[in-house]
Amino acid sequence: MNGPDRGELLRAPLFHTPRNPFLEDHALESHWDGGLLIRDGRIAACGDFETIRGANPGATITDLRGGFLIPGLIDTHIHFPQLRVIGGLGRTLLDWLEECALPEEARMADESYARQIAERFVHALASHGTTTALVFGAHFSAATAELFEAGAKAGLRIVSGMVLSDRQLRPELHQTPEAAYRDSRDLIRSFHGRGRLLYAVTPRFALSTSEPMLEVCQTLRRENEGVRFQTHLNENSREIEQVARLFPWASDYLAVYERFGLGGHGAVMAHNVRPAASEIERLAAGGTAIAHCPSSNAALGSGLFAMKRHIQAGVRVSLGTDVGGGTGFGILKEALQAYLLQRIAPDGVLLHAAHMLYLATRAGAEALALDEDIGDFHPGKAADIVYIKPPADSPLSAVLERTETPEEVLAAIFTLADAESIHHVRVEGSIVYG
Ligand code: GUN
Ligand code: ZN
């Protein structure tokens, strides 16, 4: 039996980024004959298998050689009600919202429909190796509650909130600021800090939120310690022009949110494809993170992300799949997409495997202010783990037979691993998928 104090020792090659490779050399740590000791749901030791076994003779050994261990993947921008509109190609943001996303989001008024989608949504996260996600909920309180319930049942870390809007969308998706306040407050009481769940105040974007609604967001954050914040920023040129018209007093898009104190560490804004220089500086100074969503940026023709300007200024950058503007649930694929687009972007950053792993894991934890608890295998952190095992006859297994260095192995995984390669997934040591 696996005694609670003795722990379980996983044996497999392992990779993690306990440091930021954009700032430090040697940020990637790897152990070819790796050992990961899990005790009471936490990482008790990470390193060389024989060393850890020697120091922990009572641990139960699980031999996972033939596959690879990485920390749980973290998606910092995704929309739960958009699961079924993935693939609406050929449009730009505002047309896509009107023709694809918003009609489906309106269906979330039906709670039993929302429950079905929520269950499929959290299953899709887990089956792609995502253990933590910052999720746009629905415009409806009951549907957003269904997402939290489904996340809790699946054992995932879900940070989410009801999406707030009071203009420009369609009437059935609008709430009054008063109703938005009341419903959000009730959801916070029910779900914020319950198990692995956290609440995020979620105005859809400046275009669909009036000043009184943004004031409600400010109040909700002031009144509720530790709630996170998420929204969209500078995604599309037509959107940006309209925001400028609606908020003539604002010097730029970010200034709209700043007026209401909506930023800082634990706030995540998606896209920022078209930033002004001063916006980048203010994001860095305030600690607001940008969820970079390369698949979505390409699919909706939003543009190329200026990663170098963000990183050099010190902005926190993490990854988001942006389902359903994006192309699927895979954060590994999203990291590859970031790599590909940076290769062709003017002044792009050459991302190495260490950067990709960091963006897919620890960067997300930092963006969400959860890096004390998750993001890498540092002892004391939660044992959120993805076990990657390529199917026997897959191209990935063929490539891995000849790769030699940790960087080559990881690069092959990011290039070729899809959901079929995700063998099992753990959160706090417990299997949540596989
Ligand atoms: N801006 C406002 N809403 C959305 C959305 O659902 N998807 C994307 N990509 N951008 C948005
Ligand atoms: Zn989005």
Short mmCIF file of C-alpha atoms and ligand atoms in Angstrom, two decimals:
data_model
loop_
_atom_site.label_atom_id
_atom_site.label_comp_id
_atom_site.label_asym_id
_atom_site.label_seq_id
_atom_site.Cartn_x
_atom_site.Cartn_y
_atom_site.Cartn_z
CA MET A 1 0.00 0.00 0.00
CA ASN A 2 1.06 3.48 -0.67
CA GLY A 3 1.45 4.97 2.83
CA PRO A 4 0.72 8.68 2.95
CA ASP A 5 4.11 9.65 4.42
CA ARG A 6 6.29 7.46 2.26
CA GLY A 7 5.00 8.72 -1.02
CA GLU A 8 5.02 7.59 -4.60
CA LEU A 9 8.17 7.92 -6.66
CA LEU A 10 7.61 8.37 -10.40
CA ARG A 11 10.51 7.29 -12.58
CA ALA A 12 10.81 8.86 -16.05
CA PRO A 13 12.77 11.52 -17.89
CA LEU A 14 11.43 14.84 -16.66
CA PHE A 15 11.58 18.50 -17.65
CA HIS A 16 10.60 21.72 -15.92
CA THR A 17 11.50 25.41 -15.89
CA PRO A 18 11.91 26.57 -12.29
CA ARG A 19 13.41 29.78 -13.67
CA ASN A 20 12.45 32.22 -16.43
CA PRO A 21 14.48 31.45 -19.59
CA PHE A 22 13.83 34.95 -20.95
CA LEU A 23 15.84 36.28 -17.99
CA GLU A 24 18.25 33.53 -16.99
CA ASP A 25 20.46 30.97 -18.70
CA HIS A 26 19.99 27.32 -17.76
CA ALA A 27 16.34 27.81 -16.88
CA LEU A 28 15.47 24.34 -18.17
CA GLU A 29 16.07 21.56 -15.69
CA SER A 30 15.97 18.02 -16.91
CA HIS A 31 16.76 14.61 -15.46
CA TRP A 32 17.21 11.79 -17.90
CA ASP A 33 16.64 9.06 -15.32
CA GLY A 34 14.32 11.35 -13.39
CA GLY A 35 12.57 10.85 -10.09
CA LEU A 36 9.57 12.79 -8.88
CA LEU A 37 8.50 12.00 -5.33
CA ILE A 38 4.88 12.83 -4.53
CA ARG A 39 3.73 12.96 -0.95
CA ASP A 40 0.28 14.11 0.16
CA GLY A 41 -0.33 15.64 -3.25
CA ARG A 42 2.82 17.77 -3.20
CA ILE A 43 6.21 17.42 -4.85
CA ALA A 44 8.47 16.11 -2.10
CA ALA A 45 11.57 15.76 -4.27
CA CYS A 46 12.56 16.21 -7.91
CA GLY A 47 15.84 15.03 -9.36
CA ASP A 48 17.83 11.96 -10.17
CA PHE A 49 15.87 8.76 -9.60
CA GLU A 50 18.59 6.76 -7.83
CA THR A 51 19.40 9.61 -5.46
CA ILE A 52 15.78 10.11 -4.49
CA ARG A 53 15.18 6.40 -4.13
CA GLY A 54 18.24 6.10 -1.87
CA ALA A 55 16.92 8.82 0.40
CA ASN A 56 13.35 7.47 0.39
CA PRO A 57 13.56 3.69 0.58
CA GLY A 58 9.89 3.34 1.60
CA ALA A 59 8.43 5.12 -1.42
CA THR A 60 6.32 3.13 -3.88
CA ILE A 61 7.96 3.23 -7.29
CA THR A 62 5.93 3.80 -10.43
CA ASP A 63 8.07 3.07 -13.45
CA LEU A 64 7.05 5.40 -16.27
CA ARG A 65 10.11 5.01 -18.47
CA GLY A 66 9.08 5.18 -22.10
CA GLY A 67 7.38 8.51 -21.51
CA PHE A 68 8.16 11.98 -20.12
CA LEU A 69 6.99 14.08 -17.18
CA ILE A 70 6.32 17.80 -17.42
CA PRO A 71 4.38 20.14 -15.11
CA GLY A 72 0.62 20.55 -15.67
CA LEU A 73 -0.09 22.88 -18.59
CA ILE A 74 -1.67 26.27 -17.90
CA ASP A 75 -4.08 27.96 -20.31
CA THR A 76 -4.56 31.61 -19.40
CA HIS A 77 -7.24 32.50 -21.95
CA ILE A 78 -10.12 30.33 -23.09
CA HIS A 79 -13.90 30.69 -23.43
CA PHE A 80 -16.03 27.82 -22.17
CA PRO A 81 -19.21 28.66 -24.17
CA GLN A 82 -17.23 28.63 -27.42
CA LEU A 83 -16.34 24.94 -27.47
CA ARG A 84 -18.71 24.25 -30.35
CA VAL A 85 -17.73 27.21 -32.53
CA ILE A 86 -14.07 26.28 -32.97
CA GLY A 87 -13.27 26.40 -36.67
CA GLY A 88 -15.28 29.46 -37.74
CA LEU A 89 -12.49 30.50 -40.06
CA GLY A 90 -12.34 33.34 -42.55
CA ARG A 91 -13.64 36.19 -40.39
CA THR A 92 -12.18 39.00 -38.34
CA LEU A 93 -13.02 39.57 -34.69
CA LEU A 94 -16.22 41.61 -34.75
CA ASP A 95 -17.86 39.59 -37.55
CA TRP A 96 -16.76 36.36 -35.92
CA LEU A 97 -18.30 37.42 -32.64
CA GLU A 98 -21.60 38.29 -34.27
CA GLU A 99 -21.84 35.32 -36.62
CA CYS A 100 -20.15 32.51 -34.66
CA ALA A 101 -19.52 33.18 -30.99
CA LEU A 102 -22.44 35.23 -29.68
CA PRO A 103 -25.29 33.04 -31.04
CA GLU A 104 -23.71 30.02 -29.32
CA GLU A 105 -23.07 32.01 -26.14
CA ALA A 106 -26.77 32.93 -26.07
CA ARG A 107 -27.60 29.19 -25.88
CA MET A 108 -25.99 29.13 -22.43
CA ALA A 109 -29.24 30.60 -21.11
CA ASP A 110 -30.36 26.96 -21.07
CA GLU A 111 -28.75 25.56 -17.95
CA SER A 112 -28.88 21.93 -18.99
CA TYR A 113 -27.22 22.77 -22.31
CA ALA A 114 -24.58 24.73 -20.40
CA ARG A 115 -23.96 21.73 -18.13
CA GLN A 116 -23.32 19.43 -21.09
CA ILE A 117 -20.90 21.88 -22.66
CA ALA A 118 -19.15 22.51 -19.34
CA GLU A 119 -18.55 18.78 -18.88
CA ARG A 120 -17.18 18.36 -22.38
CA PHE A 121 -15.10 21.50 -21.94
CA VAL A 122 -13.34 20.40 -18.76
CA HIS A 123 -12.77 16.95 -20.24
CA ALA A 124 -11.11 18.58 -23.26
CA LEU A 125 -8.84 20.62 -20.99
CA ALA A 126 -7.72 17.58 -19.02
CA SER A 127 -7.26 15.37 -22.07
CA HIS A 128 -4.89 17.96 -23.54
CA GLY A 129 -2.83 18.13 -20.35
CA THR A 130 -4.23 21.41 -19.06
CA THR A 131 -4.49 21.29 -15.27
CA THR A 132 -5.14 25.00 -14.67
CA ALA A 133 -7.20 27.33 -16.84
CA LEU A 134 -8.30 30.94 -16.68
CA VAL A 135 -11.68 30.68 -18.35
CA PHE A 136 -14.25 33.15 -19.61
CA GLY A 137 -17.52 31.83 -18.17
CA ALA A 138 -20.91 32.55 -19.70
CA HIS A 139 -22.98 35.73 -19.63
CA PHE A 140 -25.39 33.78 -17.40
CA SER A 141 -24.84 33.07 -13.75
CA ALA A 142 -26.28 29.54 -13.78
CA ALA A 143 -24.17 28.52 -16.77
CA THR A 144 -21.04 29.93 -15.13
CA ALA A 145 -21.88 27.97 -11.98
CA GLU A 146 -22.10 24.84 -14.16
CA LEU A 147 -18.55 25.44 -15.34
CA PHE A 148 -17.29 25.73 -11.76
CA GLU A 149 -19.16 22.57 -10.77
CA ALA A 150 -17.79 20.65 -13.76
CA GLY A 151 -14.27 21.86 -13.00
CA ALA A 152 -14.56 20.81 -9.36
CA LYS A 153 -15.91 17.41 -10.36
CA ALA A 154 -13.05 16.92 -12.83
CA GLY A 155 -10.49 17.98 -10.21
CA LEU A 156 -9.04 20.81 -12.30
CA ARG A 157 -7.93 24.26 -11.19
CA ILE A 158 -10.46 26.57 -12.78
CA VAL A 159 -10.23 30.34 -12.45
CA SER A 160 -13.33 31.85 -14.00
CA GLY A 161 -16.12 34.35 -13.76
CA MET A 162 -19.41 35.39 -15.26
CA VAL A 163 -18.83 37.48 -18.38
CA LEU A 164 -20.11 41.03 -17.91
CA SER A 165 -21.47 43.22 -20.72
CA ASP A 166 -24.19 45.83 -20.98
CA ARG A 167 -23.92 47.05 -24.56
CA GLN A 168 -22.99 46.30 -28.18
CA LEU A 169 -23.50 42.52 -28.12
CA ARG A 170 -27.08 41.23 -28.27
CA PRO A 171 -29.77 42.02 -25.71
CA GLU A 172 -30.00 38.55 -24.22
CA LEU A 173 -26.30 38.67 -23.32
CA HIS A 174 -26.53 42.01 -21.52
CA GLN A 175 -26.98 42.49 -17.79
CA THR A 176 -27.59 45.68 -15.89
CA PRO A 177 -24.66 46.72 -13.69
CA GLU A 178 -26.86 46.02 -10.65
CA ALA A 179 -27.62 42.45 -11.73
CA ALA A 180 -23.99 41.95 -12.71
CA TYR A 181 -22.90 43.00 -9.24
CA ARG A 182 -25.41 40.79 -7.46
CA ASP A 183 -24.80 37.68 -9.58
CA SER A 184 -21.01 38.04 -9.46
CA ARG A 185 -21.05 38.54 -5.70
CA ASP A 186 -23.15 35.39 -5.27
CA LEU A 187 -20.86 33.35 -7.53
CA ILE A 188 -17.82 34.60 -5.62
CA ARG A 189 -19.44 33.48 -2.36
CA SER A 190 -20.20 30.07 -3.80
CA PHE A 191 -16.96 29.32 -5.63
CA HIS A 192 -14.01 31.61 -4.88
CA GLY A 193 -11.47 29.63 -2.88
CA ARG A 194 -13.60 26.48 -2.86
CA GLY A 195 -11.15 23.62 -3.38
CA ARG A 196 -9.17 24.37 -6.52
CA LEU A 197 -11.54 27.05 -7.80
CA LEU A 198 -10.93 30.79 -7.92
CA TYR A 199 -13.08 33.62 -9.20
CA ALA A 200 -12.00 36.12 -11.86
CA VAL A 201 -13.95 39.34 -12.47
CA THR A 202 -14.57 39.21 -16.24
CA PRO A 203 -15.77 42.22 -18.24
CA ARG A 204 -15.84 40.93 -21.83
CA PHE A 205 -14.00 43.93 -23.28
CA ALA A 206 -14.20 47.70 -23.10
CA LEU A 207 -16.38 47.73 -26.21
CA SER A 208 -19.24 45.90 -24.46
CA THR A 209 -18.98 47.43 -21.00
CA SER A 210 -20.17 50.86 -19.95
CA GLU A 211 -18.43 52.94 -17.30
CA PRO A 212 -20.96 51.91 -14.62
CA MET A 213 -20.22 48.26 -15.48
CA LEU A 214 -16.48 48.82 -15.17
CA GLU A 215 -17.15 50.46 -11.82
CA VAL A 216 -18.95 47.30 -10.74
CA CYS A 217 -15.81 45.35 -11.68
CA GLN A 218 -13.72 47.67 -9.56
CA THR A 219 -16.06 47.24 -6.61
CA LEU A 220 -16.07 43.47 -6.92
CA ARG A 221 -12.28 43.39 -6.84
CA ARG A 222 -12.10 45.74 -3.88
CA GLU A 223 -14.63 43.78 -1.89
CA ASN A 224 -13.26 40.31 -2.55
CA GLU A 225 -9.71 39.52 -1.52
CA GLY A 226 -7.77 37.44 -4.01
CA VAL A 227 -10.21 37.46 -6.92
CA ARG A 228 -8.40 37.56 -10.23
CA PHE A 229 -9.29 39.68 -13.27
CA GLN A 230 -9.47 38.96 -17.00
CA THR A 231 -10.50 40.79 -20.14
CA HIS A 232 -9.41 41.50 -23.74
CA LEU A 233 -7.08 44.27 -24.90
CA ASN A 234 -5.98 45.70 -28.27
CA GLU A 235 -6.92 42.72 -30.40
CA ASN A 236 -8.32 44.15 -33.61
CA SER A 237 -8.08 47.53 -35.35
CA ARG A 238 -11.87 48.04 -35.72
CA GLU A 239 -12.37 47.14 -32.08
CA ILE A 240 -9.69 49.62 -31.02
CA GLU A 241 -11.22 52.45 -33.09
CA GLN A 242 -14.64 51.84 -31.56
CA VAL A 243 -13.24 51.76 -28.04
CA ALA A 244 -11.55 55.10 -28.70
CA ARG A 245 -14.91 56.57 -29.78
CA LEU A 246 -16.77 55.18 -26.76
CA PHE A 247 -14.19 56.43 -24.24
CA PRO A 248 -13.05 59.75 -25.70
CA TRP A 249 -11.35 60.69 -22.43
CA ALA A 250 -9.01 57.66 -22.58
CA SER A 251 -5.53 58.17 -24.04
CA ASP A 252 -5.53 54.54 -25.25
CA TYR A 253 -7.32 51.20 -24.74
CA LEU A 254 -5.49 50.24 -21.55
CA ALA A 255 -6.36 53.62 -20.00
CA VAL A 256 -10.03 52.56 -19.96
CA TYR A 257 -9.26 49.69 -17.59
CA GLU A 258 -6.73 51.70 -15.63
CA ARG A 259 -9.32 54.37 -14.82
CA PHE A 260 -11.17 51.69 -12.86
CA GLY A 261 -8.11 50.13 -11.27
CA LEU A 262 -8.52 47.02 -13.42
CA GLY A 263 -4.98 45.69 -13.70
CA GLY A 264 -2.07 44.53 -11.58
CA HIS A 265 -0.66 41.17 -10.58
CA GLY A 266 -3.36 38.52 -11.02
CA ALA A 267 -4.95 40.44 -13.89
CA VAL A 268 -4.66 38.85 -17.34
CA MET A 269 -5.53 40.67 -20.56
CA ALA A 270 -5.70 38.67 -23.77
CA HIS A 271 -3.99 39.51 -27.08
CA ASN A 272 -2.48 43.04 -27.01
CA VAL A 273 -1.57 42.61 -30.65
CA ARG A 274 -1.64 46.34 -31.34
CA PRO A 275 -0.17 48.10 -28.32
CA ALA A 276 1.17 51.61 -27.99
CA ALA A 277 4.64 51.87 -26.47
CA SER A 278 3.28 53.49 -23.35
CA GLU A 279 0.73 50.71 -22.84
CA ILE A 280 3.52 48.14 -22.79
CA GLU A 281 5.41 50.18 -20.21
CA ARG A 282 2.33 50.55 -18.01
CA LEU A 283 1.51 46.84 -18.22
CA ALA A 284 5.04 46.06 -17.05
CA ALA A 285 4.95 48.60 -14.24
CA GLY A 286 1.58 47.39 -12.99
CA GLY A 287 2.28 43.66 -13.23
CA THR A 288 -0.65 42.88 -15.53
CA ALA A 289 -0.02 39.80 -17.67
CA ILE A 290 -0.75 39.40 -21.36
CA ALA A 291 -2.22 36.09 -22.49
CA HIS A 292 -0.62 35.55 -25.88
CA CYS A 293 -3.00 33.61 -28.14
CA PRO A 294 -1.08 32.98 -31.36
CA SER A 295 -3.53 30.56 -33.00
CA SER A 296 -6.42 32.93 -32.47
CA ASN A 297 -4.38 35.94 -33.58
CA ALA A 298 -3.66 34.14 -36.84
CA ALA A 299 -7.10 32.56 -37.34
CA LEU A 300 -8.93 35.88 -36.86
CA GLY A 301 -6.26 37.80 -38.78
CA SER A 302 -5.69 39.95 -35.71
CA GLY A 303 -1.96 40.27 -36.27
CA LEU A 304 1.49 39.30 -35.04
CA PHE A 305 2.30 39.68 -31.37
CA ALA A 306 5.25 41.92 -30.50
CA MET A 307 6.72 39.46 -28.04
CA LYS A 308 10.16 41.03 -27.95
CA ARG A 309 8.80 44.45 -26.97
CA HIS A 310 6.76 42.89 -24.16
CA ILE A 311 9.56 40.72 -22.82
CA GLN A 312 12.17 43.47 -23.01
CA ALA A 313 9.87 45.85 -21.15
CA GLY A 314 9.28 43.22 -18.46
CA VAL A 315 5.63 42.40 -19.16
CA ARG A 316 4.52 38.99 -17.95
CA VAL A 317 3.52 36.93 -21.01
CA SER A 318 1.68 33.59 -20.81
CA LEU A 319 -0.23 31.45 -23.32
CA GLY A 320 -3.91 31.15 -24.14
CA THR A 321 -5.65 28.91 -26.63
CA ASP A 322 -8.56 31.38 -26.94
CA VAL A 323 -11.01 28.62 -27.84
CA GLY A 324 -13.15 29.19 -29.89
CA GLY A 325 -11.36 32.01 -31.80
CA GLY A 326 -8.33 29.74 -31.45
CA THR A 327 -7.96 26.35 -33.01
CA GLY A 328 -8.15 23.88 -30.13
CA PHE A 329 -7.30 22.98 -26.55
CA GLY A 330 -3.64 22.05 -26.87
CA ILE A 331 -1.26 24.32 -24.99
CA LEU A 332 1.65 22.35 -26.45
CA LYS A 333 0.34 23.26 -29.90
CA GLU A 334 -0.15 26.86 -28.79
CA ALA A 335 3.51 27.04 -27.75
CA LEU A 336 4.50 25.68 -31.17
CA GLN A 337 2.26 28.27 -32.82
CA ALA A 338 3.98 31.00 -30.78
CA TYR A 339 7.31 29.67 -32.00
CA LEU A 340 6.16 29.57 -35.64
CA LEU A 341 4.69 33.05 -35.67
CA GLN A 342 7.69 34.55 -33.89
CA ARG A 343 9.84 33.00 -36.63
CA ILE A 344 8.08 35.10 -39.25
CA ALA A 345 7.22 38.19 -37.18
CA PRO A 346 9.29 41.29 -37.80
CA ASP A 347 11.71 41.42 -34.89
CA GLY A 348 10.41 38.07 -33.62
CA VAL A 349 11.91 36.21 -30.67
CA LEU A 350 13.63 32.92 -31.46
CA LEU A 351 11.95 30.63 -28.95
CA HIS A 352 13.81 27.55 -27.78
CA ALA A 353 12.28 24.53 -26.12
CA ALA A 354 12.95 26.01 -22.67
CA HIS A 355 10.96 29.14 -23.57
CA MET A 356 8.11 27.05 -24.89
CA LEU A 357 7.96 24.92 -21.76
CA TYR A 358 8.13 28.01 -19.56
CA LEU A 359 5.34 29.75 -21.51
CA ALA A 360 3.18 26.62 -21.27
CA THR A 361 3.65 26.14 -17.52
CA ARG A 362 5.38 28.50 -15.12
CA ALA A 363 4.55 31.70 -17.03
CA GLY A 364 0.87 30.89 -16.63
CA ALA A 365 1.30 30.32 -12.92
CA GLU A 366 3.05 33.70 -12.62
CA ALA A 367 0.33 35.45 -14.63
CA LEU A 368 -2.32 34.03 -12.31
CA ALA A 369 -0.30 34.76 -9.15
CA LEU A 370 -0.25 31.03 -8.44
CA ASP A 371 3.48 30.49 -8.83
CA GLU A 372 3.97 29.74 -5.15
CA ASP A 373 1.84 26.67 -5.69
CA ILE A 374 2.14 25.45 -9.30
CA GLY A 375 4.12 25.90 -12.53
CA ASP A 376 7.14 23.65 -11.95
CA PHE A 377 8.35 20.70 -9.89
CA HIS A 378 9.96 22.67 -7.08
CA PRO A 379 9.53 20.70 -3.82
CA GLY A 380 6.53 21.94 -1.89
CA LYS A 381 4.49 22.75 -4.96
CA ALA A 382 1.38 20.82 -5.90
CA ALA A 383 1.99 17.63 -7.86
CA ASP A 384 0.28 18.79 -11.07
CA ILE A 385 1.85 16.56 -13.69
CA VAL A 386 1.44 15.59 -17.33
CA TYR A 387 2.78 12.23 -18.42
CA ILE A 388 3.49 12.26 -22.15
CA LYS A 389 3.80 8.89 -23.84
CA PRO A 390 3.79 8.87 -27.62
CA PRO A 391 1.72 6.12 -29.23
CA ALA A 392 4.00 3.30 -30.42
CA ASP A 393 3.62 3.86 -34.15
CA SER A 394 3.48 7.66 -34.06
CA PRO A 395 5.89 10.05 -35.79
CA LEU A 396 6.75 11.39 -32.34
CA SER A 397 7.96 8.00 -31.13
CA ALA A 398 10.05 7.64 -34.31
CA VAL A 399 11.67 11.01 -33.72
CA LEU A 400 12.30 10.34 -30.03
CA GLU A 401 14.22 7.16 -30.86
CA ARG A 402 16.98 9.31 -32.27
CA THR A 403 16.88 12.53 -30.23
CA GLU A 404 19.72 12.93 -27.77
CA THR A 405 19.62 16.14 -25.80
CA PRO A 406 16.81 17.33 -23.49
CA GLU A 407 16.26 20.30 -25.80
CA GLU A 408 15.83 18.00 -28.80
CA VAL A 409 13.36 15.80 -26.94
CA LEU A 410 11.31 18.77 -25.79
CA ALA A 411 11.35 20.39 -29.22
CA ALA A 412 10.07 17.12 -30.70
CA ILE A 413 7.32 16.97 -28.07
CA PHE A 414 6.21 20.54 -28.78
CA THR A 415 6.26 19.90 -32.51
CA LEU A 416 4.51 16.54 -32.60
CA ALA A 417 2.72 15.73 -29.33
CA ASP A 418 -1.05 16.00 -29.56
CA ALA A 419 -3.85 14.77 -27.33
CA GLU A 420 -3.07 11.14 -28.22
CA SER A 421 0.33 11.56 -26.60
CA ILE A 422 -1.12 12.75 -23.29
CA HIS A 423 -1.19 9.46 -21.43
CA HIS A 424 -2.32 10.65 -18.04
CA VAL A 425 -2.64 13.83 -16.04
CA ARG A 426 -2.53 14.47 -12.30
CA VAL A 427 -3.57 17.35 -10.11
CA GLU A 428 -2.20 17.29 -6.56
CA GLY A 429 -1.01 13.78 -7.29
CA SER A 430 -4.46 12.44 -8.20
CA ILE A 431 -5.26 11.27 -11.71
CA VAL A 432 -7.70 13.63 -13.44
CA TYR A 433 -7.34 12.10 -16.90
CA GLY A 434 -6.12 8.79 -18.29
N1 GUN B 1 -13.16 40.12 -27.59
C1 GUN B 1 -14.35 40.13 -26.97
N2 GUN B 1 -14.89 38.92 -26.92
C2 GUN B 1 -14.01 38.09 -27.52
C3 GUN B 1 -14.00 36.70 -27.78
O1 GUN B 1 -14.91 35.96 -27.44
N3 GUN B 1 -12.92 36.20 -28.44
C4 GUN B 1 -11.88 36.99 -28.81
N4 GUN B 1 -10.85 36.45 -29.44
N5 GUN B 1 -11.87 38.31 -28.59
C5 GUN B 1 -12.93 38.85 -27.95
ZN ZN B 2 -10.85 35.67 -25.93
#
